[in-house]
XYZ file of C-alpha atoms in Angstrom:
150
model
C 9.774 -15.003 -9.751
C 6.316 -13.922 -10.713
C 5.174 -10.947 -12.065
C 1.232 -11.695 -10.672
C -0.165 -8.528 -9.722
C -3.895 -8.102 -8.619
C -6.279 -7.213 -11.389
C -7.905 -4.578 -9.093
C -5.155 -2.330 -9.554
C -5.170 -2.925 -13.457
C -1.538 -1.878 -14.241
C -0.732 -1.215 -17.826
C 2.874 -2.742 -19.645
C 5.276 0.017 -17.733
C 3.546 -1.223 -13.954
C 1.713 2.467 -13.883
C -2.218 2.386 -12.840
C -4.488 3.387 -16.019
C -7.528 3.659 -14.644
C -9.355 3.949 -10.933
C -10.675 1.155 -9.380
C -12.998 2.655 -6.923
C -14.923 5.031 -6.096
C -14.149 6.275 -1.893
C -15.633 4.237 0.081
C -17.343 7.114 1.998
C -19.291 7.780 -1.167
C -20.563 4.247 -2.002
C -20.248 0.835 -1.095
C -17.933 -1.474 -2.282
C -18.683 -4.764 -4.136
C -18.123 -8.030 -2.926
C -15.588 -8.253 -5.538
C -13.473 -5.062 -4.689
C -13.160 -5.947 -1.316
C -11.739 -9.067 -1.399
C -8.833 -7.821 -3.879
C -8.644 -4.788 -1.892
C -8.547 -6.834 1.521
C -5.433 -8.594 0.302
C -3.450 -5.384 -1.110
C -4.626 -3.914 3.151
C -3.298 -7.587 3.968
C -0.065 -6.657 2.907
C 0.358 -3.713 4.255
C -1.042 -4.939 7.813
C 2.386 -6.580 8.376
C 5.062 -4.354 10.165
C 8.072 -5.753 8.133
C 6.273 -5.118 4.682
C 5.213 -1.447 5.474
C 8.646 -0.603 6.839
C 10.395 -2.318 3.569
C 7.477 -0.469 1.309
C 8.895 3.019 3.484
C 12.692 2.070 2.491
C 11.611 1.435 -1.244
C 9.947 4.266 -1.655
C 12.178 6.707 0.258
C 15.419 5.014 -1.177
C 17.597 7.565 -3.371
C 16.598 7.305 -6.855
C 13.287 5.901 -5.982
C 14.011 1.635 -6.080
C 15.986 -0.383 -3.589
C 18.227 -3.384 -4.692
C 17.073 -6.329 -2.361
C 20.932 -6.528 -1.122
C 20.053 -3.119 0.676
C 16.593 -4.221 2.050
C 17.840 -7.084 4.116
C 20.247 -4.832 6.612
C 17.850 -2.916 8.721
C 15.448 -6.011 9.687
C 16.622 -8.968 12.007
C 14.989 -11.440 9.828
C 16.747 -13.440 7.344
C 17.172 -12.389 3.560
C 14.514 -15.467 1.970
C 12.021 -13.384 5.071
C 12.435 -10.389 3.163
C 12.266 -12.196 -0.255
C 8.533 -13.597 1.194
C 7.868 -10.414 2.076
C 8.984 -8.654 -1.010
C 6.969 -10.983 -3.321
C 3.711 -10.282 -1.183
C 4.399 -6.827 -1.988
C 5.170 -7.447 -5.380
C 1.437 -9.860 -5.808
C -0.059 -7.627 -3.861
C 0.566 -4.799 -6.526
C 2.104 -2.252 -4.179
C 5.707 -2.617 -5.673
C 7.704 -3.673 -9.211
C 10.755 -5.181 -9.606
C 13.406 -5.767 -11.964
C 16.258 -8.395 -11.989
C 19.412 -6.939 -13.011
C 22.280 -9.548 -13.019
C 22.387 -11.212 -9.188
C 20.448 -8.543 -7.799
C 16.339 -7.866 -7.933
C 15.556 -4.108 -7.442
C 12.136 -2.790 -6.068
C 10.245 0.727 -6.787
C 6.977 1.544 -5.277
C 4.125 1.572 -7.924
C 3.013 5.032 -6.866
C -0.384 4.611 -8.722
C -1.359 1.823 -6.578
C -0.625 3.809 -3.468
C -2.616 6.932 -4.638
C -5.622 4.718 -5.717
C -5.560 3.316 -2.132
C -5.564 6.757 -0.728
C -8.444 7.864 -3.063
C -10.314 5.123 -1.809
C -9.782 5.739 2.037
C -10.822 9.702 0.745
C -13.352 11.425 2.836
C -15.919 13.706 1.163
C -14.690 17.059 1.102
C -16.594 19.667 3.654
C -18.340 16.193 5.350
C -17.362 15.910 8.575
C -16.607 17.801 12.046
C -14.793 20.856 12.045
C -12.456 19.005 14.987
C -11.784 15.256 12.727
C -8.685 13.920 14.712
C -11.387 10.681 14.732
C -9.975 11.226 18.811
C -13.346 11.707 21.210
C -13.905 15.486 22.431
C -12.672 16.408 25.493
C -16.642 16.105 26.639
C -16.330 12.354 25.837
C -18.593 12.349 22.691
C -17.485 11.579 19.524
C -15.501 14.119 17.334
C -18.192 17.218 17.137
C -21.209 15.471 18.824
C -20.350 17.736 21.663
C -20.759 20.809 19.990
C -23.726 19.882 18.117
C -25.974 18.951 20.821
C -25.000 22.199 22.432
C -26.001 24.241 19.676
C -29.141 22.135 18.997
């Protein structure tokens, strides 16, 4: 198995995230660079089975998952979930450790709060209502309310 995880996410010896990658996107742009390592850690979270076996990992007593209690809860078979354990793995979102027959599987929790600092919004940017659902006039969230003030 490899341990190949995405530079991006620049994990030090233990597997914890050292320093951020990026600055929110709301705030400035990403490079060309960024987004295509970032596009393939969203890539592996795009696909139902991975996010649902990234949920059990991380919400698994004691925080990590041996693989031999992954495969259960999914009606694909147990060299699917391997695939789709190593993507995680590559994809930086997860470690693992083999431990006699059996691999076990924590989430990195670094790599999932650097993706959340990237989807951040700006603090006090924004409509008051930001459900991102349109008002009930059928603008946009807070268009409404501005042009009636205005």
């Amino acid at each position: 198995m490899s341990n190949l995880e995405l530079p991006v996410l620049g994990p030090d010896a233990r597997g914890q995230r050292a320093v951020g990658c990026c600055s929110p996107m709301a705030r400035e742009p990403l490079g060309e660079a960024d987004a295509v390592k970032l596009a393939r850690v969203f890539k592996a979270l795009a696909d139902p089975v991975r996010l649902r076996l990234l949920s059990l990992i991380a919400s698994h007593e004691g925080g990590e998952a041996c693989v031999c209690d992954l495969t259960g809860p999914f009606d694909v078979s147990q060299p699917t979930i391997s695939h789709h354990l190593k993507v995680l793995r590559e994809a930086g979102l997860v470690g693992s450790e083999r431990r006699g027959t059996w691999v076990y599987y924590w989430v990195l929790p670094t790599a999932l709060a650097q993706l959340a600092a990237l989807l951040q919004a700006p603090d006090g940017e924004g409509a008051p209502d930001s459900d991102g659902a349109p008002d009930s006039d059928g603008t946009p969230d807070g268009e409404g309310a501005a042009r009636a003030a205005g």
